[in-house]
CSV table of C-alpha atoms and ligand atoms in Angstrom, one decimal:
chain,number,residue,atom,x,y,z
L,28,UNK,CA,51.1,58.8,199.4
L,29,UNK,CA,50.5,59.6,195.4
L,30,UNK,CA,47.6,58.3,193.3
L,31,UNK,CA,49.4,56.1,190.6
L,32,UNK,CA,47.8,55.2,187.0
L,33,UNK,CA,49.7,53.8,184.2
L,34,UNK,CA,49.7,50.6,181.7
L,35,UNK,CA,51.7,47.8,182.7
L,36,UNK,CA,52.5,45.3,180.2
L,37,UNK,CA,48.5,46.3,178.3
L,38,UNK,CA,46.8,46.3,181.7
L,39,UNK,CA,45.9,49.8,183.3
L,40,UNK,CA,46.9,49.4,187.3
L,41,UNK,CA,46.3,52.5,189.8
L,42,UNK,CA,48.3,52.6,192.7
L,43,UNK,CA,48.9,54.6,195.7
L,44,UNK,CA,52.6,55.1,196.3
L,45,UNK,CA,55.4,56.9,198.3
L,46,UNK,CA,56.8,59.7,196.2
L,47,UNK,CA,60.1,58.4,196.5
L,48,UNK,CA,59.5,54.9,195.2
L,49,UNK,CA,61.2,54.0,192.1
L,50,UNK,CA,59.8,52.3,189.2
L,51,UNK,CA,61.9,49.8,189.4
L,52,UNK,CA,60.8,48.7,192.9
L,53,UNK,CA,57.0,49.4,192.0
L,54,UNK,CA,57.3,46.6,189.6
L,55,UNK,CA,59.0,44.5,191.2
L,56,UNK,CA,57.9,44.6,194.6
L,57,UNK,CA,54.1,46.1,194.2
L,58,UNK,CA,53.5,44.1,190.4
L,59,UNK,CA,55.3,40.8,191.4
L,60,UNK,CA,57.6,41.6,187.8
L,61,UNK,CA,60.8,40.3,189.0
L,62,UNK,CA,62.1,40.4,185.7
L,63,UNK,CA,63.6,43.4,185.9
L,64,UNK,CA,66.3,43.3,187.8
L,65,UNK,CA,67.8,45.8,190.0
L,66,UNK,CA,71.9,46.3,190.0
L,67,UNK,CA,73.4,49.7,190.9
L,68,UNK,CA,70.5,51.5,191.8
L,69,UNK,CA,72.2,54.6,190.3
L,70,UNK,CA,71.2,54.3,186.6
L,71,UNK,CA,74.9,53.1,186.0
L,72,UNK,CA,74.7,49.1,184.8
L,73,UNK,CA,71.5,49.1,183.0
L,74,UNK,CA,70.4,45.8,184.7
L,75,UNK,CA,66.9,47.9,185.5
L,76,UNK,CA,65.6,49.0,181.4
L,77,UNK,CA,62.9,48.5,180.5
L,78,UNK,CA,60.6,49.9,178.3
L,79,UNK,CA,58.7,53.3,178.8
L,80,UNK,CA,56.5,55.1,176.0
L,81,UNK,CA,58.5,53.2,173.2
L,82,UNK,CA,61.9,53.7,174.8
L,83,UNK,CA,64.3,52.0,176.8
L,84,UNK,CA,64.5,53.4,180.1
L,85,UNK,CA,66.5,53.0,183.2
L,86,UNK,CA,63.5,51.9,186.0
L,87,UNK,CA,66.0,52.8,189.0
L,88,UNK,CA,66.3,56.2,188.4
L,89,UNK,CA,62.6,57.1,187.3
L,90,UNK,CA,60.2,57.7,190.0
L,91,UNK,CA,56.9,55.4,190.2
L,92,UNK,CA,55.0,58.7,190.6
L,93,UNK,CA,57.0,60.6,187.1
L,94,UNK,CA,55.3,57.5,185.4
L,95,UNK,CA,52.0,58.9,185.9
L,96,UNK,CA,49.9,57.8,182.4
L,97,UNK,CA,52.7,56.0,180.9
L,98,UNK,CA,52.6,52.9,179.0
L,99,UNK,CA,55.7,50.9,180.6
L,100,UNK,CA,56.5,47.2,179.5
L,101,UNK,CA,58.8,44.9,181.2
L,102,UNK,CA,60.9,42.1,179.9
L,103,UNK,CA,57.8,39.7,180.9
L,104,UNK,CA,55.9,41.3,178.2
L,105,UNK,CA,58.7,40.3,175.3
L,106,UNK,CA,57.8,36.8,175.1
L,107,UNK,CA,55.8,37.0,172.1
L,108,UNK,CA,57.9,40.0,171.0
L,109,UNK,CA,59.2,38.8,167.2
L,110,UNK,CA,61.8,40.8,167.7
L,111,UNK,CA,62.9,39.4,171.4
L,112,UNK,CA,62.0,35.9,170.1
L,113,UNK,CA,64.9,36.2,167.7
L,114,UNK,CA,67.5,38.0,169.9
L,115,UNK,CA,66.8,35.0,172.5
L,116,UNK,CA,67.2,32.5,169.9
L,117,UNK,CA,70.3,34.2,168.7
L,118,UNK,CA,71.8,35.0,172.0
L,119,UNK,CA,71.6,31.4,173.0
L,120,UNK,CA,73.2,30.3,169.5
L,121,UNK,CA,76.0,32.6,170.0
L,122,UNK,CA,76.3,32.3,173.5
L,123,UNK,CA,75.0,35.8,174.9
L,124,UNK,CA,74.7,35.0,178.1
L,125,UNK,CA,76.3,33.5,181.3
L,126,UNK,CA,74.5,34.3,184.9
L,127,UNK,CA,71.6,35.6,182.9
L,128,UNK,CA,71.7,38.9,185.9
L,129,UNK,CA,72.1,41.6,183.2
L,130,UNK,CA,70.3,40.0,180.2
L,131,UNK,CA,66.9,41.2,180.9
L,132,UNK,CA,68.0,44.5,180.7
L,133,UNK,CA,70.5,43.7,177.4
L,134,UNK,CA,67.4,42.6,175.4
L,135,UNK,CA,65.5,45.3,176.0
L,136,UNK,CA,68.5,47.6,174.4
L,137,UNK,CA,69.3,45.2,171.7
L,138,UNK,CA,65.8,45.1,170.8
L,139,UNK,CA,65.6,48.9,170.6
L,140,UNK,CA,69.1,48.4,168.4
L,141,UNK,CA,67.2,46.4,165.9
L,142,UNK,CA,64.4,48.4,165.7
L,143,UNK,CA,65.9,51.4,165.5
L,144,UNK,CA,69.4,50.9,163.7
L,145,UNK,CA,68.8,48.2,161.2
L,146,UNK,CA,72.5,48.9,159.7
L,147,UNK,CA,74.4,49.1,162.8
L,148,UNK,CA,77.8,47.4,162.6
L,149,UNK,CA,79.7,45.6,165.6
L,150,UNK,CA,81.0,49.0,166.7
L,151,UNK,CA,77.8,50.6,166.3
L,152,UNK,CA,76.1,48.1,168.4
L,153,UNK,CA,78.9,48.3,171.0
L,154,UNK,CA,78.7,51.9,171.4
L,155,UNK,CA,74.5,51.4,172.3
L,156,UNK,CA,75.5,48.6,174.6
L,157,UNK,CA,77.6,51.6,176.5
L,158,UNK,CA,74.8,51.8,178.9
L,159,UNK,CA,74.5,48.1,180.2
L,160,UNK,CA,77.0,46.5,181.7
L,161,UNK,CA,77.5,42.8,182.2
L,162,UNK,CA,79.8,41.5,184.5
L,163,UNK,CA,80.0,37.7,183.3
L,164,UNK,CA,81.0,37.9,179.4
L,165,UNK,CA,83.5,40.0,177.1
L,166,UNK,CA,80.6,41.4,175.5
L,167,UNK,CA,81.7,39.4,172.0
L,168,UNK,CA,78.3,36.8,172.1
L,169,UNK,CA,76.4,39.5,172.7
L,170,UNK,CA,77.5,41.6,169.9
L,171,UNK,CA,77.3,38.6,167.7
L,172,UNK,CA,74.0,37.7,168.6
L,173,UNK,CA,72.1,41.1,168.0
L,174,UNK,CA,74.8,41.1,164.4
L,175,UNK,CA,72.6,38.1,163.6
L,176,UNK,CA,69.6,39.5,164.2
L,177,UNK,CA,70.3,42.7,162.2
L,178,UNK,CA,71.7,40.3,159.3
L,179,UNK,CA,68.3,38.5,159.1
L,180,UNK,CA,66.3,41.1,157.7
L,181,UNK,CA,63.5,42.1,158.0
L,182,UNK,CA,62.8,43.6,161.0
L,183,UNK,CA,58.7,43.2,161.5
L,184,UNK,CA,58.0,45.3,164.5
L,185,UNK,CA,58.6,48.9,163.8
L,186,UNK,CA,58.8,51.0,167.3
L,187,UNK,CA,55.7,52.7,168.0
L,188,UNK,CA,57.2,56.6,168.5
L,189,UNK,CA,55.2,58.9,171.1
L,190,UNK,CA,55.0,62.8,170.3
L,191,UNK,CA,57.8,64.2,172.7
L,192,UNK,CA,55.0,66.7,173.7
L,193,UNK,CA,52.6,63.9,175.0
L,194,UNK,CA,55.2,61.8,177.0
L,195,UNK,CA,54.7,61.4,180.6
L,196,UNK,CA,58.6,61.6,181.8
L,197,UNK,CA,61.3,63.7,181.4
L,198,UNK,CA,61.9,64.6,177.1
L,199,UNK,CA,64.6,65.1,175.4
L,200,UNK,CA,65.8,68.8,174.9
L,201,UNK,CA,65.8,69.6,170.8
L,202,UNK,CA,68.9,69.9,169.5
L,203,UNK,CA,69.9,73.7,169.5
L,204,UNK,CA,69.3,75.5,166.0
L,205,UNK,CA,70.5,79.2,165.2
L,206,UNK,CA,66.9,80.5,165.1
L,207,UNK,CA,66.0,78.0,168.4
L,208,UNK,CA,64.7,80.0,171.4
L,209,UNK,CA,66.6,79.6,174.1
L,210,UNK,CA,64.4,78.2,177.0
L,211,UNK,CA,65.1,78.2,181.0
L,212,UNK,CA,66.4,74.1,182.0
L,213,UNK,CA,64.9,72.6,184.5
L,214,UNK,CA,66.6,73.4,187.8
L,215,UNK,CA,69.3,70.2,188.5
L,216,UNK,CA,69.1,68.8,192.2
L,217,UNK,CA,72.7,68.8,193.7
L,218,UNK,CA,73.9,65.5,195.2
L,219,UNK,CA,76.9,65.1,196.4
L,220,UNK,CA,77.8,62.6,193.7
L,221,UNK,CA,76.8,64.8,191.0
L,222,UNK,CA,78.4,68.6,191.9
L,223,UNK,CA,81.5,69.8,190.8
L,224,UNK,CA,83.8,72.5,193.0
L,225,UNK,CA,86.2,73.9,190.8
L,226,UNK,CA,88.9,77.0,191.2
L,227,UNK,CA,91.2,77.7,188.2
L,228,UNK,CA,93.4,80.9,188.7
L,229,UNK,CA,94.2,82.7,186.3
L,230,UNK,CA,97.4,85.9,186.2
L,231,UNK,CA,95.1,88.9,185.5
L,232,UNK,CA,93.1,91.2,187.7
L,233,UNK,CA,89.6,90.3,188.5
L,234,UNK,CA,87.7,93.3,186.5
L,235,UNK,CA,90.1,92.0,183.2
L,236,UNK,CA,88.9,88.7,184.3
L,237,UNK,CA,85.4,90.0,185.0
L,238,UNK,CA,84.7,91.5,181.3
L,239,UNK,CA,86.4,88.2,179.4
L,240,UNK,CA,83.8,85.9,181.1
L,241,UNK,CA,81.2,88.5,180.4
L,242,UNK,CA,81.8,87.6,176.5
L,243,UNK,CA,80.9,84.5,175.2
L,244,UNK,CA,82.6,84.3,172.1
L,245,UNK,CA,86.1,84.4,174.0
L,246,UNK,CA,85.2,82.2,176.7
L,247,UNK,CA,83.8,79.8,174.0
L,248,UNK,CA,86.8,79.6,172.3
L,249,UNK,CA,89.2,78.7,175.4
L,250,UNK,CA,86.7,75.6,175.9
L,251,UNK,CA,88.3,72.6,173.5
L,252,UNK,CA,85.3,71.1,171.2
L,253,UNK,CA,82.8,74.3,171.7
L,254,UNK,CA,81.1,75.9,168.9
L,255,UNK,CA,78.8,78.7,169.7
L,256,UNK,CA,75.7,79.4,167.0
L,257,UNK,CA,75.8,83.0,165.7
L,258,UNK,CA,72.1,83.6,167.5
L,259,UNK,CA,73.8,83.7,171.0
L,260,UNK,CA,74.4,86.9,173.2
L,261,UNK,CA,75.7,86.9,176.5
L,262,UNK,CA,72.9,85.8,178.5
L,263,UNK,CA,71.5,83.4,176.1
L,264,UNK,CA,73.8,80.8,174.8
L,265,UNK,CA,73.4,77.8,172.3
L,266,UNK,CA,76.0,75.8,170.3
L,267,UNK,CA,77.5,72.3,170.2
L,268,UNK,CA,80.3,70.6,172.3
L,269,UNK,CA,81.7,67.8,170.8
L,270,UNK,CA,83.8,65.4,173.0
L,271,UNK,CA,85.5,62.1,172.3
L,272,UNK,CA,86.2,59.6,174.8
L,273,UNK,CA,88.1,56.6,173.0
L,274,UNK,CA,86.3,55.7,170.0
L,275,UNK,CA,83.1,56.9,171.6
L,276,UNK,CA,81.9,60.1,170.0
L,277,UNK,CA,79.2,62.2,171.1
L,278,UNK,CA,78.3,65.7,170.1
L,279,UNK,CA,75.8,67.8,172.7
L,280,UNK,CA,73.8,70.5,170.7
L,281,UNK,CA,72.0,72.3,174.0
L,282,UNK,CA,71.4,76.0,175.5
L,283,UNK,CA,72.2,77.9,178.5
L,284,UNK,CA,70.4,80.8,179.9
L,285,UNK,CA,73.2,83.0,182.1
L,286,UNK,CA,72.7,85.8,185.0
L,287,UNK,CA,75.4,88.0,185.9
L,288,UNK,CA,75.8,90.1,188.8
L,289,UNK,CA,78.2,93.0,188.0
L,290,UNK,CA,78.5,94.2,191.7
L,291,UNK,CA,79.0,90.8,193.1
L,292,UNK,CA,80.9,89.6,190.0
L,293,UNK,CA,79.4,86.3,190.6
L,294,UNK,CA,76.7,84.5,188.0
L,295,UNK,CA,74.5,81.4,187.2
L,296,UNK,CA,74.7,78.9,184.2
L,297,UNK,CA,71.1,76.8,183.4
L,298,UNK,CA,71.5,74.9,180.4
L,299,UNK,CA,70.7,71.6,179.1
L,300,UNK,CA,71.9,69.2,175.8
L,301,UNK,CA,71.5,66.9,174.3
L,302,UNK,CA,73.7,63.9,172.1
L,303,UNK,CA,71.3,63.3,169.3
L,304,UNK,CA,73.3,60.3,168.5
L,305,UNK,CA,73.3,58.2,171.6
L,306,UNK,CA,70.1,60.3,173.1
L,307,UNK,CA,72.4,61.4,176.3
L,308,UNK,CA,70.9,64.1,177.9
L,309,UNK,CA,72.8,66.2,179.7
L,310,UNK,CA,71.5,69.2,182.7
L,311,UNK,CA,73.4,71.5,184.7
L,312,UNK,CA,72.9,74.7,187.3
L,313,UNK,CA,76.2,76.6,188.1
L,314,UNK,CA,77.3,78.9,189.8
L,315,UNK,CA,80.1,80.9,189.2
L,316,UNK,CA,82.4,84.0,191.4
L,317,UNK,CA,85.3,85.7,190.3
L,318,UNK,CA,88.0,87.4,193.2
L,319,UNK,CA,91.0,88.4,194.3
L,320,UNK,CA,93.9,85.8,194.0
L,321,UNK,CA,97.3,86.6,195.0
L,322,UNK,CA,98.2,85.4,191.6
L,323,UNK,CA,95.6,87.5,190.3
L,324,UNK,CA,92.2,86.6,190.5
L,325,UNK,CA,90.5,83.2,190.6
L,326,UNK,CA,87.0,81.5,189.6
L,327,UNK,CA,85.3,79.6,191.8
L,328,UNK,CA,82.4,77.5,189.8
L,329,UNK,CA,79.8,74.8,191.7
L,330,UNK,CA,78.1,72.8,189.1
L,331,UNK,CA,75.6,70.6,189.8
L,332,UNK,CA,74.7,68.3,186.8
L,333,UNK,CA,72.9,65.3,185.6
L,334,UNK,CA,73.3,63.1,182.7
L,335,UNK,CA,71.0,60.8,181.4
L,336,UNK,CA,71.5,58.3,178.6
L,337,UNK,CA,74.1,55.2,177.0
L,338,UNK,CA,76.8,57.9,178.3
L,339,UNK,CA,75.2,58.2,182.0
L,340,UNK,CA,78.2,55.2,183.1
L,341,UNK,CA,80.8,57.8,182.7
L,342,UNK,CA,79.1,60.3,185.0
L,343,UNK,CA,80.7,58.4,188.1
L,344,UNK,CA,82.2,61.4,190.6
L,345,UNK,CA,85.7,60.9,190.9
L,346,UNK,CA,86.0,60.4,187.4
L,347,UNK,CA,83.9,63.3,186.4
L,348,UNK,CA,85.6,65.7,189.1
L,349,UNK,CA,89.5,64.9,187.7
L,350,UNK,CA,87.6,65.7,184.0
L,351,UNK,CA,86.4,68.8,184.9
L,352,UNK,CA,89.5,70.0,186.7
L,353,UNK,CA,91.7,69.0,183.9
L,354,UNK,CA,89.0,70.7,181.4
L,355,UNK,CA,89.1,74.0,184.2
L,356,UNK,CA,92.9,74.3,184.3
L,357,UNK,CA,92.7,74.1,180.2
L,358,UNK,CA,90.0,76.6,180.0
L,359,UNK,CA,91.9,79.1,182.6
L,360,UNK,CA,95.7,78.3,180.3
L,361,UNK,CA,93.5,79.2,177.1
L,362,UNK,CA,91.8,82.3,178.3
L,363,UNK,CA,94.9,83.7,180.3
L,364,UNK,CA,96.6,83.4,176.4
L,365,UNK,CA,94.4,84.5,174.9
L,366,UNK,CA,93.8,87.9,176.9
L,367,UNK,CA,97.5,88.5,177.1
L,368,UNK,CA,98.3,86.8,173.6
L,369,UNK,CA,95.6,88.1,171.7
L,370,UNK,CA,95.1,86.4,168.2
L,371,UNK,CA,98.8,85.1,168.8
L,372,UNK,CA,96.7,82.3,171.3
L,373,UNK,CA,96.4,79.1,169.4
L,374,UNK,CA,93.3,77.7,167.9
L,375,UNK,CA,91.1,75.2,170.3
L,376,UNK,CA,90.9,71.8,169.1
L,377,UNK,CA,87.4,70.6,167.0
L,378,UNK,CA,86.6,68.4,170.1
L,379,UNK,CA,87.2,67.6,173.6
L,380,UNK,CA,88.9,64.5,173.9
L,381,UNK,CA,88.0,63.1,177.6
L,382,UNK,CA,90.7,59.9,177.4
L,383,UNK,CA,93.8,61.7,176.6
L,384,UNK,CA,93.0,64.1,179.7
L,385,UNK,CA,92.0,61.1,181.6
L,386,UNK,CA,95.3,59.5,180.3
L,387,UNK,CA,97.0,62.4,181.7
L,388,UNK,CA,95.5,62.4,184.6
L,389,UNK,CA,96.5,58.8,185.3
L,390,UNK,CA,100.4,59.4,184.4
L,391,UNK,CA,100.2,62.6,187.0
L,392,UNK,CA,98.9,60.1,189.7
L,393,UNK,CA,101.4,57.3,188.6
L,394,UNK,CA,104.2,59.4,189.4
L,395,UNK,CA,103.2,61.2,192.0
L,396,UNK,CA,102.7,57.5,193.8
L,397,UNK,CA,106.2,56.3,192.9
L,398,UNK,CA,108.3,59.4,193.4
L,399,UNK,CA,109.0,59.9,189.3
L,400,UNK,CA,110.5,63.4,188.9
J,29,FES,FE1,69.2,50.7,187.2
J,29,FES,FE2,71.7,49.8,187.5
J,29,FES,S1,69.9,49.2,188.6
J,29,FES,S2,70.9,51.2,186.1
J,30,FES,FE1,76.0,37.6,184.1
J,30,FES,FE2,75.7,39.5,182.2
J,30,FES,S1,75.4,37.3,182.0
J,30,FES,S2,76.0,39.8,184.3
């Protein structure tokens, strides 16, 4: 058991608590705050946020014990909210809500919506929704409601913004500068759910293949949406990867620290970014071997990752895993033309656009079901 101390909706309560219990459960079951309600239990539907330090946070996936000193308020402390009072009155004139399962956890968002993006427009406001899912409505009488809000100016209750440096739980990483030092992640924990095996293969021997992934520039320009800031060298990388998925659009600023081992030709990847526009946060730890192949050589990389954030829903396995291997087998055509093509290799595009690979992936797995040559 763990000593526990934290406000809870303005009242200081110490606790002594398994390691592994959740917030989520803490409140609910040890506070008696059923108001947050529990959904997924894998920081996918959003039915768990509530607020922590000033932000919204997903209670399922933060541990009662990372919570140590924080100032957490549930949806039970929003009733004299001005901010909540409106969304309620507006979700009820615009008809917001149906079961009523996921709407504890919507208000806390659109609240943080209002506070924080007092122009936001319906696609705006969609795009922050991205993290909580309701399974009752079309999403349109929510939308509307929290348009109201925005439309009756002003907003009264500014959000009280902590220091990263004196939060309690896991911060955002900075987004990654020229002149920013490049600092070791925290190590990732691999899951099952959450770790990618990937082998691309690639017509070149392994010591040709050894040297190109020893330079970051070239392997940075085979990845679609990757720009690498001028301050990186080969074990210490920072830069930007912007990917669009739809009309979503996020762009991760981050760094990675990498190891190499020339004997083994084998190395490590620890980096971390962020999307300063939705706050995603993204981690990974890799791993990465090149060999013999008897088409040449291959690469053999296990990533473990974690993402965190509005864009956390997309970071479901399957989907993830046929990303990354249609992202792999991109990276391995690029680099294999651009080390036997030179400068004749075509450009990378400005972004990685995760639908139209997904959209590919689909159509390979449509025909392959009915036979299509
Ligand atoms: Fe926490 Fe679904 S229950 S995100
Ligand atoms: Fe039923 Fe959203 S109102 S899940």
């Amino acid at each position: 058991m763990k000593p526990l101390s934290l406000t809870v909706n303005g009242k200081t309560v110490t606790a002594s608590v398994e390691p592994r219990l959740n917030l989520a459960d803490f409140l609910r079951d040890h506070q008696l705050l059923t108001g947050t309600h529990i959904g997924c239990e894998h920081g996918v539907c959003g039915a768990c946020t509530l607020i922590v330090n000033g932000e919204p946070a997903r209670s399922c996936i933060a541990l009662a014990v990372a919570c140590d000193g924080a100032e957490v308020r549930t949806i039970e402390d929003l009733d004299e909210d001005p901010v909540a009072i409106r969304l309620r009155a507006a979700f009820t004139a615009e008809h917001g809500l149906q079961c009523g399962y996921c709407t504890p956890g919507i208000l806390v968002t659109a609240r943080d919506i209002v506070l924080r993006l007092p122009d936001a427009d319906a696609d705006r406001i969609r795009l922050e929704l991205s993290g909580n899912l309701c399974r009752c409505t079309g999403y349109a009488g929510i939308v509307r409601a929290i348009e109201r809000v925005l439309r009756e100016r002003p907003v009264v209750d500014a959000p009280k913004k902590v220091p990263i440096a004196e939060r309690k739980i896991a911060a955002p990483a900075p987004p990654a500068t020229a002149a920013a030092p490049v600092r070791a992640a925290a190590p990732v924990s691999a899951s099952p759910d959450s770790t990618l095996r990937q082998t691309i293969t690639i017509a070149l021997p392994p010591d040709r293949i050894w040297a190109a992934v020893k330079d970051p520039t070239l392997v940075a320009s085979c990845v679609p949406g990757v720009t690498l800031a001028p301050s990186s060298s080969a074990e210490n990388l920072a830069g930007e990867m912007a990917v669009a998925f739809g009309p979503l659009r996020a762009r991760f600023a981050g760094t990675a620290t990498v190891r190499y081992d020339d004997a083994a030709q084998s190395g490590t990847i620890r980096g971390e970014g962020r999307d300063s526009a939705t706050g995603t946060r993204l981690r990974t730890d890799a791993e990465f071997r090149v060999s013999e192949h008897a088409r040449g050589s291959k690469i053999d990389l296990t990533a473990a990752y974690a993402l965190q954030g509005p864009l956390a829903q997309f970071s479901r396995g399957a989907l993830v895993q046929a990303l990354a291997g249609e992202l792999c087998r991109e990276v391995a055509r690029n680099l294999e033309a651009r080390l036997t093509g030179g400068a004749a290799a075509p450009p990378q595009p400005a972004k990685f656009s995760a639908g139209a690979f997904l959209l590919g992936v689909i159509w390979r797995r449509l025909k392959a079901l009915f036979g299509a040559g």
